[in-house]
PDB file of C-alpha atoms and ligand atoms in Angstrom:
ATOM      1  CA  MET A   1     154.650 150.787  11.344  1.00  0.00           C
ATOM      2  CA  ASN A   2     157.291 150.421  14.327  1.00  0.00           C
ATOM      3  CA  GLN A   3     154.437 151.895  16.583  1.00  0.00           C
ATOM      4  CA  LEU A   4     151.851 149.407  14.919  1.00  0.00           C
ATOM      5  CA  ARG A   5     153.703 146.658  15.401  1.00  0.00           C
ATOM      6  CA  LYS A   6     154.453 147.697  19.751  1.00  0.00           C
ATOM      7  CA  GLN A   7     150.677 147.503  20.056  1.00  0.00           C
ATOM      8  CA  PRO A   8     149.799 144.611  22.545  1.00  0.00           C
ATOM      9  CA  TRP A   9     148.172 141.575  20.213  1.00  0.00           C
ATOM     10  CA  PHE A  10     144.284 141.948  22.093  1.00  0.00           C
ATOM     11  CA  ARG A  11     144.640 146.305  21.542  1.00  0.00           C
ATOM     12  CA  PRO A  12     142.021 146.111  19.053  1.00  0.00           C
ATOM     13  CA  ALA A  13     139.315 142.583  19.803  1.00  0.00           C
ATOM     14  CA  VAL A  14     139.222 144.324  22.763  1.00  0.00           C
ATOM     15  CA  THR A  15     138.511 148.016  21.294  1.00  0.00           C
ATOM     16  CA  CYS A  16     136.319 145.843  18.996  1.00  0.00           C
ATOM     17  CA  GLY A  17     134.303 144.480  21.937  1.00  0.00           C
ATOM     18  CA  LEU A  18     133.683 148.208  24.017  1.00  0.00           C
ATOM     19  CA  LEU A  19     132.011 149.594  21.000  1.00  0.00           C
ATOM     20  CA  LEU A  20     129.657 147.474  20.404  1.00  0.00           C
ATOM     21  CA  ALA A  21     128.680 147.622  23.534  1.00  0.00           C
ATOM     22  CA  CYS A  22     128.070 151.364  23.432  1.00  0.00           C
ATOM     23  CA  LEU A  23     127.201 152.100  20.560  1.00  0.00           C
ATOM     24  CA  PRO A  24     123.611 153.416  21.314  1.00  0.00           C
ATOM     25  CA  GLY A  25     119.966 152.497  19.890  1.00  0.00           C
ATOM     26  CA  ARG A  26     121.433 150.725  17.594  1.00  0.00           C
ATOM     27  CA  GLY A  27     120.927 147.250  19.538  1.00  0.00           C
ATOM     28  CA  SER A  28     118.354 148.272  20.296  1.00  0.00           C
ATOM     29  CA  THR A  29     116.247 149.019  17.834  1.00  0.00           C
ATOM     30  CA  ALA A  30     117.279 146.379  15.807  1.00  0.00           C
ATOM     31  CA  THR A  31     116.662 143.006  18.429  1.00  0.00           C
ATOM     32  CA  TRP A  32     114.016 141.586  20.840  1.00  0.00           C
ATOM     33  CA  SER A  33     114.804 142.520  24.413  1.00  0.00           C
ATOM     34  CA  VAL A  34     112.426 140.038  26.305  1.00  0.00           C
ATOM     35  CA  ARG A  35     113.061 139.410  30.121  1.00  0.00           C
ATOM     36  CA  ALA A  36     111.342 136.866  33.250  1.00  0.00           C
ATOM     37  CA  GLN A  37     110.763 137.851  36.269  1.00  0.00           C
ATOM     38  CA  PRO A  38     110.758 136.501  38.539  1.00  0.00           C
ATOM     39  CA  ALA A  39     114.799 136.433  36.937  1.00  0.00           C
ATOM     40  CA  ARG A  40     114.672 133.185  38.405  1.00  0.00           C
ATOM     41  CA  LEU A  41     112.645 130.625  37.316  1.00  0.00           C
ATOM     42  CA  VAL A  42     110.976 127.373  39.278  1.00  0.00           C
ATOM     43  CA  ASN A  43     108.873 125.650  39.058  1.00  0.00           C
ATOM     44  CA  GLY A  44     106.144 126.232  40.446  1.00  0.00           C
ATOM     45  CA  ALA A  45     106.323 129.381  39.544  1.00  0.00           C
ATOM     46  CA  PRO A  46     104.031 131.720  37.684  1.00  0.00           C
ATOM     47  CA  VAL A  47     106.939 134.386  35.472  1.00  0.00           C
ATOM     48  CA  LEU A  48     105.959 137.432  34.083  1.00  0.00           C
ATOM     49  CA  PHE A  49     107.273 137.253  30.950  1.00  0.00           C
ATOM     50  CA  GLN A  50     107.941 140.725  29.522  1.00  0.00           C
ATOM     51  CA  VAL A  51     109.220 141.725  25.873  1.00  0.00           C
ATOM     52  CA  LYS A  52     110.012 144.753  23.345  1.00  0.00           C
ATOM     53  CA  ALA A  53     109.663 143.980  19.888  1.00  0.00           C
ATOM     54  CA  PRO A  54     111.979 146.041  16.744  1.00  0.00           C
ATOM     55  CA  ALA A  55     108.955 146.807  15.255  1.00  0.00           C
ATOM     56  CA  LYS A  56     105.413 147.657  15.896  1.00  0.00           C
ATOM     57  CA  LEU A  57     103.103 144.636  16.082  1.00  0.00           C
ATOM     58  CA  GLU A  58      99.582 144.432  16.150  1.00  0.00           C
ATOM     59  CA  SER A  59      99.328 141.184  18.400  1.00  0.00           C
ATOM     60  CA  LEU A  60     101.836 138.285  20.188  1.00  0.00           C
ATOM     61  CA  THR A  61     101.191 134.909  21.287  1.00  0.00           C
ATOM     62  CA  GLY A  62     104.056 132.975  22.843  1.00  0.00           C
ATOM     63  CA  SER A  63     105.256 129.212  22.906  1.00  0.00           C
ATOM     64  CA  TRP A  64     105.448 128.131  26.337  1.00  0.00           C
ATOM     65  CA  LEU A  65     106.261 124.255  27.963  1.00  0.00           C
ATOM     66  CA  GLY A  66     103.480 122.771  25.101  1.00  0.00           C
ATOM     67  CA  HIS A  67     100.971 126.383  26.106  1.00  0.00           C
ATOM     68  CA  GLN A  68     100.289 128.884  24.132  1.00  0.00           C
ATOM     69  CA  PHE A  69      99.461 132.794  24.856  1.00  0.00           C
ATOM     70  CA  SER A  70      98.960 135.693  24.232  1.00  0.00           C
ATOM     71  CA  PHE A  71     100.548 139.340  24.975  1.00  0.00           C
ATOM     72  CA  SER A  72      99.230 142.527  26.226  1.00  0.00           C
ATOM     73  CA  TYR A  73     100.495 145.718  25.231  1.00  0.00           C
ATOM     74  CA  ASN A  74     101.697 148.345  28.317  1.00  0.00           C
ATOM     75  CA  ALA A  75     101.797 151.706  25.427  1.00  0.00           C
ATOM     76  CA  SER A  76     103.047 153.585  28.346  1.00  0.00           C
ATOM     77  CA  THR A  77     106.408 151.978  28.535  1.00  0.00           C
ATOM     78  CA  ARG A  78     106.285 149.799  25.137  1.00  0.00           C
ATOM     79  CA  THR A  79     106.160 146.709  26.243  1.00  0.00           C
ATOM     80  CA  TRP A  80     104.450 143.637  26.451  1.00  0.00           C
ATOM     81  CA  PHE A  81     104.236 141.262  28.725  1.00  0.00           C
ATOM     82  CA  ALA A  82     102.024 137.575  30.091  1.00  0.00           C
ATOM     83  CA  LEU A  83     101.635 136.334  33.308  1.00  0.00           C
ATOM     84  CA  ALA A  84     103.358 132.342  32.445  1.00  0.00           C
ATOM     85  CA  GLY A  85     103.998 129.224  34.469  1.00  0.00           C
ATOM     86  CA  VAL A  86     106.107 126.813  35.096  1.00  0.00           C
ATOM     87  CA  SER A  87     104.281 123.331  37.034  1.00  0.00           C
ATOM     88  CA  LEU A  88     105.329 121.688  39.780  1.00  0.00           C
ATOM     89  CA  GLU A  89     105.753 119.089  38.074  1.00  0.00           C
ATOM     90  CA  THR A  90     109.251 120.794  35.628  1.00  0.00           C
ATOM     91  CA  ALA A  91     112.203 119.254  35.580  1.00  0.00           C
ATOM     92  CA  PRO A  92     115.278 122.208  36.167  1.00  0.00           C
ATOM     93  CA  GLY A  93     116.610 122.419  32.680  1.00  0.00           C
ATOM     94  CA  ARG A  94     116.770 124.804  29.722  1.00  0.00           C
ATOM     95  CA  TYR A  95     113.546 125.696  28.468  1.00  0.00           C
ATOM     96  CA  THR A  96     112.245 128.268  25.257  1.00  0.00           C
ATOM     97  CA  LEU A  97     110.110 130.601  24.767  1.00  0.00           C
ATOM     98  CA  GLU A  98     108.898 131.309  21.469  1.00  0.00           C
ATOM     99  CA  LEU A  99     107.467 134.077  20.329  1.00  0.00           C
ATOM    100  CA  THR A 100     105.669 135.638  17.182  1.00  0.00           C
ATOM    101  CA  GLY A 101     104.387 138.493  16.114  1.00  0.00           C
ATOM    102  CA  ALA A 102     102.292 140.172  13.530  1.00  0.00           C
ATOM    103  CA  ARG A 103     102.548 142.854  11.999  1.00  0.00           C
ATOM    104  CA  THR A 104     100.543 145.711  10.578  1.00  0.00           C
ATOM    105  CA  GLY A 105     100.488 145.479   6.079  1.00  0.00           C
ATOM    106  CA  THR A 106     102.379 141.694   5.751  1.00  0.00           C
ATOM    107  CA  LYS A 107     101.352 138.150   6.381  1.00  0.00           C
ATOM    108  CA  ALA A 108     105.165 137.181   6.754  1.00  0.00           C
ATOM    109  CA  PRO A 109     106.098 135.448  10.460  1.00  0.00           C
ATOM    110  CA  PHE A 110     108.332 137.874  12.658  1.00  0.00           C
ATOM    111  CA  THR A 111     109.446 135.178  15.252  1.00  0.00           C
ATOM    112  CA  PHE A 112     111.920 134.654  18.386  1.00  0.00           C
ATOM    113  CA  SER A 113     112.862 132.618  20.377  1.00  0.00           C
ATOM    114  CA  ARG A 114     113.996 132.503  23.917  1.00  0.00           C
ATOM    115  CA  GLN A 115     115.518 130.545  26.268  1.00  0.00           C
ATOM    116  CA  PHE A 116     114.479 130.160  30.345  1.00  0.00           C
ATOM    117  CA  LEU A 117     116.669 127.963  32.588  1.00  0.00           C
ATOM    118  CA  VAL A 118     114.346 126.197  35.141  1.00  0.00           C
ATOM    119  CA  ALA A 119     115.781 125.736  38.516  1.00  0.00           C
ATOM    120  CA  HIS A 120     114.592 122.531  41.225  1.00  0.00           C
ATOM    121  CA  ALA A 121     112.736 124.263  44.425  1.00  0.00           C
ATOM    122  CA  SER A 122     112.594 123.537  47.150  1.00  0.00           C
ATOM    123  CA  TYR A 123     109.397 122.906  48.725  1.00  0.00           C
ATOM    124  CA  PRO A 124     109.019 121.645  52.819  1.00  0.00           C
ATOM    125  CA  LYS A 125     107.871 117.788  53.601  1.00  0.00           C
ATOM    126  CA  ILE A 126     106.132 118.200  57.174  1.00  0.00           C
ATOM    127  CA  LYS A 127     105.338 115.056  57.401  1.00  0.00           C
ATOM    128  CA  VAL A 128     102.040 115.761  60.095  1.00  0.00           C
ATOM    129  CA  GLU A 129      99.556 113.300  61.001  1.00  0.00           C
ATOM    130  CA  LEU A 130      97.129 114.388  60.190  1.00  0.00           C
ATOM    131  CA  THR A 131      93.225 112.471  60.863  1.00  0.00           C
ATOM    132  CA  VAL A 132      90.772 113.245  58.581  1.00  0.00           C
ATOM    133  CA  GLU A 133      86.893 111.516  59.072  1.00  0.00           C
ATOM    134  CA  LYS A 134      86.870 108.188  57.025  1.00  0.00           C
ATOM    135  CA  LYS A 135      84.212 109.887  54.125  1.00  0.00           C
ATOM    136  CA  PHE A 136      87.267 111.461  53.670  1.00  0.00           C
ATOM    137  CA  THR A 137      89.697 108.400  53.058  1.00  0.00           C
ATOM    138  CA  GLU A 138      87.429 105.443  52.445  1.00  0.00           C
ATOM    139  CA  PRO A 139      83.134 107.270  51.085  1.00  0.00           C
ATOM    140  CA  THR A 140      81.038 105.040  49.977  1.00  0.00           C
ATOM    141  CA  PRO A 141      78.943 104.648  46.862  1.00  0.00           C
ATOM    142  CA  GLU A 142      76.741 108.076  47.252  1.00  0.00           C
ATOM    143  CA  GLN A 143      79.956 109.830  48.667  1.00  0.00           C
ATOM    144  CA  LEU A 144      82.044 108.073  45.271  1.00  0.00           C
ATOM    145  CA  ARG A 145      78.923 109.818  43.373  1.00  0.00           C
ATOM    146  CA  GLN A 146      79.359 113.222  44.710  1.00  0.00           C
ATOM    147  CA  ILE A 147      83.347 112.298  43.984  1.00  0.00           C
ATOM    148  CA  GLU A 148      83.211 112.171  40.432  1.00  0.00           C
ATOM    149  CA  GLU A 149      80.585 115.342  39.886  1.00  0.00           C
ATOM    150  CA  GLY A 150      82.952 117.342  41.752  1.00  0.00           C
ATOM    151  CA  LYS A 151      85.704 115.558  39.656  1.00  0.00           C
ATOM    152  CA  LYS A 152      83.669 116.415  36.772  1.00  0.00           C
ATOM    153  CA  ILE A 153      83.039 120.366  37.671  1.00  0.00           C
ATOM    154  CA  LYS A 154      86.545 120.710  38.049  1.00  0.00           C
ATOM    155  CA  GLN A 155      87.499 119.478  34.526  1.00  0.00           C
ATOM    156  CA  ASP A 156      84.896 120.703  32.135  1.00  0.00           C
ATOM    157  CA  TYR A 157      85.881 124.397  34.927  1.00  0.00           C
ATOM    158  CA  LEU A 158      89.140 124.739  35.453  1.00  0.00           C
ATOM    159  CA  ASN A 159      91.185 123.837  32.166  1.00  0.00           C
ATOM    160  CA  ARG A 160      89.288 127.338  30.952  1.00  0.00           C
ATOM    161  CA  VAL A 161      91.362 130.090  28.714  1.00  0.00           C
ATOM    162  CA  THR A 162      89.176 133.235  28.473  1.00  0.00           C
ATOM    163  CA  PRO A 163      91.091 135.513  25.510  1.00  0.00           C
ATOM    164  CA  ASP A 164      90.605 139.415  27.099  1.00  0.00           C
ATOM    165  CA  ARG A 165      92.541 140.044  30.174  1.00  0.00           C
ATOM    166  CA  GLN A 166      90.763 140.913  33.065  1.00  0.00           C
ATOM    167  CA  TRP A 167      94.130 141.845  36.596  1.00  0.00           C
ATOM    168  CA  ALA A 168      95.479 144.419  36.292  1.00  0.00           C
ATOM    169  CA  GLY A 169      98.416 144.671  38.285  1.00  0.00           C
ATOM    170  CA  ALA A 170     100.211 142.752  41.842  1.00  0.00           C
ATOM    171  CA  PHE A 171      98.083 139.661  42.863  1.00  0.00           C
ATOM    172  CA  THR A 172      96.616 140.254  46.715  1.00  0.00           C
ATOM    173  CA  ALA A 173      96.402 138.904  49.570  1.00  0.00           C
ATOM    174  CA  PRO A 174      93.471 137.495  50.013  1.00  0.00           C
ATOM    175  CA  ALA A 175      92.930 137.948  53.938  1.00  0.00           C
ATOM    176  CA  ASP A 176      96.011 139.465  56.490  1.00  0.00           C
ATOM    177  CA  ALA A 177      96.421 136.414  58.381  1.00  0.00           C
ATOM    178  CA  PRO A 178      99.681 133.894  59.482  1.00  0.00           C
ATOM    179  CA  ILE A 179      99.642 131.501  56.540  1.00  0.00           C
ATOM    180  CA  SER A 180      99.323 127.663  58.484  1.00  0.00           C
ATOM    181  CA  ASP A 181     100.525 126.068  54.841  1.00  0.00           C
ATOM    182  CA  VAL A 182     102.718 126.630  52.021  1.00  0.00           C
ATOM    183  CA  PHE A 183     102.396 125.214  48.564  1.00  0.00           C
ATOM    184  CA  GLY A 184     104.011 122.341  47.550  1.00  0.00           C
ATOM    185  CA  SER A 185     104.397 120.360  50.663  1.00  0.00           C
ATOM    186  CA  GLN A 186     103.807 117.079  51.102  1.00  0.00           C
ATOM    187  CA  ARG A 187     101.064 116.117  53.382  1.00  0.00           C
ATOM    188  CA  ILE A 188     100.097 112.163  54.947  1.00  0.00           C
ATOM    189  CA  PHE A 189      96.351 111.903  56.022  1.00  0.00           C
ATOM    190  CA  ASN A 190      95.859 109.050  57.523  1.00  0.00           C
ATOM    191  CA  GLY A 191      99.192 107.511  57.261  1.00  0.00           C
ATOM    192  CA  LYS A 192      98.887 107.554  53.367  1.00  0.00           C
ATOM    193  CA  ALA A 193     100.618 109.483  51.749  1.00  0.00           C
ATOM    194  CA  GLN A 194      98.718 112.397  49.549  1.00  0.00           C
ATOM    195  CA  SER A 195      99.768 114.804  46.545  1.00  0.00           C
ATOM    196  CA  PRO A 196     101.427 117.660  47.282  1.00  0.00           C
ATOM    197  CA  HIS A 197      99.499 120.472  49.087  1.00  0.00           C
ATOM    198  CA  LEU A 198      98.565 122.826  45.604  1.00  0.00           C
ATOM    199  CA  GLY A 199      97.905 126.239  47.397  1.00  0.00           C
ATOM    200  CA  LEU A 200      98.701 128.312  50.200  1.00  0.00           C
ATOM    201  CA  ASP A 201      96.658 128.008  53.199  1.00  0.00           C
ATOM    202  CA  PHE A 202      96.369 131.276  55.879  1.00  0.00           C
ATOM    203  CA  ARG A 203      95.018 130.486  59.241  1.00  0.00           C
ATOM    204  CA  VAL A 204      91.688 132.387  60.038  1.00  0.00           C
ATOM    205  CA  PRO A 205      88.399 131.814  61.937  1.00  0.00           C
ATOM    206  CA  ALA A 206      85.780 130.965  59.931  1.00  0.00           C
ATOM    207  CA  GLY A 207      82.971 133.891  59.475  1.00  0.00           C
ATOM    208  CA  THR A 208      86.642 135.778  57.769  1.00  0.00           C
ATOM    209  CA  PRO A 209      86.552 137.906  54.581  1.00  0.00           C
ATOM    210  CA  VAL A 210      87.633 136.872  51.928  1.00  0.00           C
ATOM    211  CA  ALA A 211      89.238 139.453  48.913  1.00  0.00           C
ATOM    212  CA  ALA A 212      89.069 138.460  45.194  1.00  0.00           C
ATOM    213  CA  MET A 213      92.844 138.900  44.678  1.00  0.00           C
ATOM    214  CA  ASN A 214      92.780 140.262  41.400  1.00  0.00           C
ATOM    215  CA  SER A 215      89.833 141.056  39.445  1.00  0.00           C
ATOM    216  CA  GLY A 216      87.424 138.593  37.530  1.00  0.00           C
ATOM    217  CA  THR A 217      84.780 137.088  36.615  1.00  0.00           C
ATOM    218  CA  VAL A 218      83.284 134.756  39.451  1.00  0.00           C
ATOM    219  CA  LEU A 219      84.058 131.300  37.310  1.00  0.00           C
ATOM    220  CA  LEU A 220      81.997 128.775  40.402  1.00  0.00           C
ATOM    221  CA  ALA A 221      80.536 129.737  43.168  1.00  0.00           C
ATOM    222  CA  ARG A 222      78.540 126.496  44.584  1.00  0.00           C
ATOM    223  CA  PRO A 223      79.548 123.556  46.930  1.00  0.00           C
ATOM    224  CA  LEU A 224      81.812 120.147  45.939  1.00  0.00           C
ATOM    225  CA  TYR A 225      82.697 117.167  48.182  1.00  0.00           C
ATOM    226  CA  PHE A 226      86.444 118.004  49.229  1.00  0.00           C
ATOM    227  CA  GLU A 227      86.422 121.737  48.062  1.00  0.00           C
ATOM    228  CA  GLY A 228      83.368 122.453  50.214  1.00  0.00           C
ATOM    229  CA  ASN A 229      81.805 125.871  49.164  1.00  0.00           C
ATOM    230  CA  PHE A 230      83.765 127.229  46.539  1.00  0.00           C
ATOM    231  CA  VAL A 231      84.391 130.412  44.211  1.00  0.00           C
ATOM    232  CA  VAL A 232      87.082 129.811  40.962  1.00  0.00           C
ATOM    233  CA  LEU A 233      87.493 133.738  39.678  1.00  0.00           C
ATOM    234  CA  ASP A 234      88.749 133.751  36.030  1.00  0.00           C
ATOM    235  CA  HIS A 235      91.333 136.156  35.555  1.00  0.00           C
ATOM    236  CA  GLY A 236      91.271 135.658  31.469  1.00  0.00           C
ATOM    237  CA  GLN A 237      94.364 134.165  29.762  1.00  0.00           C
ATOM    238  CA  GLY A 238      93.751 131.497  31.321  1.00  0.00           C
ATOM    239  CA  LEU A 239      94.363 132.818  35.447  1.00  0.00           C
ATOM    240  CA  LEU A 240      92.629 131.240  37.784  1.00  0.00           C
ATOM    241  CA  THR A 241      92.432 131.778  41.984  1.00  0.00           C
ATOM    242  CA  LEU A 242      90.408 129.233  43.573  1.00  0.00           C
ATOM    243  CA  TYR A 243      89.161 129.963  47.573  1.00  0.00           C
ATOM    244  CA  LEU A 244      88.102 126.386  49.235  1.00  0.00           C
ATOM    245  CA  HIS A 245      86.369 126.059  52.311  1.00  0.00           C
ATOM    246  CA  LEU A 246      83.849 129.261  52.358  1.00  0.00           C
ATOM    247  CA  SER A 247      80.827 128.894  55.216  1.00  0.00           C
ATOM    248  CA  GLU A 248      79.673 131.468  53.062  1.00  0.00           C
ATOM    249  CA  PHE A 249      78.849 132.988  48.905  1.00  0.00           C
ATOM    250  CA  LYS A 250      79.169 136.745  48.578  1.00  0.00           C
ATOM    251  CA  VAL A 251      78.735 136.563  44.918  1.00  0.00           C
ATOM    252  CA  LYS A 252      77.481 134.973  42.258  1.00  0.00           C
ATOM    253  CA  GLU A 253      78.943 132.638  39.480  1.00  0.00           C
ATOM    254  CA  GLY A 254      79.594 135.590  36.232  1.00  0.00           C
ATOM    255  CA  ASP A 255      79.442 138.449  38.980  1.00  0.00           C
ATOM    256  CA  LEU A 256      82.456 140.446  38.077  1.00  0.00           C
ATOM    257  CA  VAL A 257      84.548 141.738  40.987  1.00  0.00           C
ATOM    258  CA  LYS A 258      87.545 143.787  41.728  1.00  0.00           C
ATOM    259  CA  ARG A 259      90.854 143.367  43.876  1.00  0.00           C
ATOM    260  CA  GLY A 260      89.360 143.366  47.750  1.00  0.00           C
ATOM    261  CA  ASP A 261      86.282 141.968  47.270  1.00  0.00           C
ATOM    262  CA  VAL A 262      84.492 139.977  49.328  1.00  0.00           C
ATOM    263  CA  ILE A 263      83.252 137.094  47.803  1.00  0.00           C
ATOM    264  CA  GLY A 264      82.987 135.182  49.968  1.00  0.00           C
ATOM    265  CA  LEU A 265      83.130 134.514  54.448  1.00  0.00           C
ATOM    266  CA  SER A 266      86.023 131.480  55.236  1.00  0.00           C
ATOM    267  CA  GLY A 267      84.788 128.599  56.544  1.00  0.00           C
ATOM    268  CA  GLY A 268      85.935 124.299  56.936  1.00  0.00           C
ATOM    269  CA  THR A 269      83.255 123.092  54.763  1.00  0.00           C
ATOM    270  CA  GLY A 270      84.815 120.323  52.512  1.00  0.00           C
ATOM    271  CA  ARG A 271      87.200 118.126  53.917  1.00  0.00           C
ATOM    272  CA  ALA A 272      89.066 120.156  56.033  1.00  0.00           C
ATOM    273  CA  THR A 273      90.150 119.497  59.545  1.00  0.00           C
ATOM    274  CA  GLY A 274      89.107 122.629  60.830  1.00  0.00           C
ATOM    275  CA  PRO A 275      88.130 126.530  59.969  1.00  0.00           C
ATOM    276  CA  HIS A 276      91.231 128.085  57.402  1.00  0.00           C
ATOM    277  CA  LEU A 277      91.512 129.237  53.990  1.00  0.00           C
ATOM    278  CA  HIS A 278      92.948 127.393  51.082  1.00  0.00           C
ATOM    279  CA  VAL A 279      93.907 129.483  47.937  1.00  0.00           C
ATOM    280  CA  ALA A 280      95.091 128.292  44.823  1.00  0.00           C
ATOM    281  CA  VAL A 281      96.779 130.173  41.937  1.00  0.00           C
ATOM    282  CA  ARG A 282      96.168 128.011  37.952  1.00  0.00           C
ATOM    283  CA  TRP A 283      97.570 129.164  34.816  1.00  0.00           C
ATOM    284  CA  GLN A 284      95.790 126.750  31.964  1.00  0.00           C
ATOM    285  CA  GLY A 285      95.621 124.106  34.112  1.00  0.00           C
ATOM    286  CA  VAL A 286      98.915 124.123  35.536  1.00  0.00           C
ATOM    287  CA  ASN A 287      98.942 125.055  39.381  1.00  0.00           C
ATOM    288  CA  LEU A 288     101.779 127.324  40.942  1.00  0.00           C
ATOM    289  CA  ASP A 289     102.214 128.501  44.262  1.00  0.00           C
ATOM    290  CA  PRO A 290      99.900 131.743  45.204  1.00  0.00           C
ATOM    291  CA  ALA A 291     102.434 133.499  47.803  1.00  0.00           C
ATOM    292  CA  ARG A 292     105.274 133.456  44.361  1.00  0.00           C
ATOM    293  CA  LEU A 293     102.589 135.048  42.661  1.00  0.00           C
ATOM    294  CA  MET A 294     102.014 138.136  44.835  1.00  0.00           C
ATOM    295  CA  GLN A 295     105.726 138.551  45.209  1.00  0.00           C
ATOM    296  CA  LEU A 296     105.292 139.541  41.478  1.00  0.00           C
ATOM    297  CA  ALA A 297     104.837 143.757  40.456  1.00  0.00           C
ATOM    298  CA  LEU A 298     102.905 142.667  37.799  1.00  0.00           C
ATOM    299  CA  PRO A 299     101.961 145.990  35.028  1.00  0.00           C
TER     300      PRO A 299
HETATM  301 ZN1   ZN B 301      95.420 124.102  51.852  1.00  0.00          ZN
END
């Protein structure tokens, strides 16, 4: 007894903590493991959620920032994965990812939730005075009609969510060229502040081949007022990539493309100050930073 009393008072607690941490396997089979890539989430960024469930699931869905989405299963790593995103407008704070799994032979919901911290990303405020033709800042009635038509087409197509995933592996650059404007920067046209730059610009001369950033289906390949010759690829599960100001189309709507396939040639059609390639990424109607998407190591 005397021996025991001489033990430091904190000893049992420390031993207990170590035991819990060291028990092999017990925690990993009984609990969910949910990871985000990148680990630090910011507004405007895509995120890869990877989930290991404590039971065999038939399907897994997620709810995040008001969006519902489904996960794919990687049998070799026994991991469920899905791409999602955080809108540019999302305020810093803690947000919950709710997971719902379906198990064979049971209708009971199998759920788990985890909070993620979203930090504030600082995007450049480049106050560059750009001169754009008057038809883009003070359009005529006929031009207004074309603008309205373009708006309707974009509303119809750019918020689509097709259930099957077509993307696989990393998203790659559509051109091997320097970046001339990043996502999120603030631009000014004819002295008037515009909404933030919602894409990534590549400095390419007209006629440069533009490659598909991943596999998908051509959702749009048509001229629009602001976008010029415009190609949109649907990679499935609500993920789209957009290619603007092309001089020429190399695909048509409905075509299947693989990563690296040439979808068009660069140009300066639509609202552009000169030839360049503007690419954009949308997830369920949310604009995401293409540069950050390309940095993700994807399954
Ligand atoms: Zn741009």
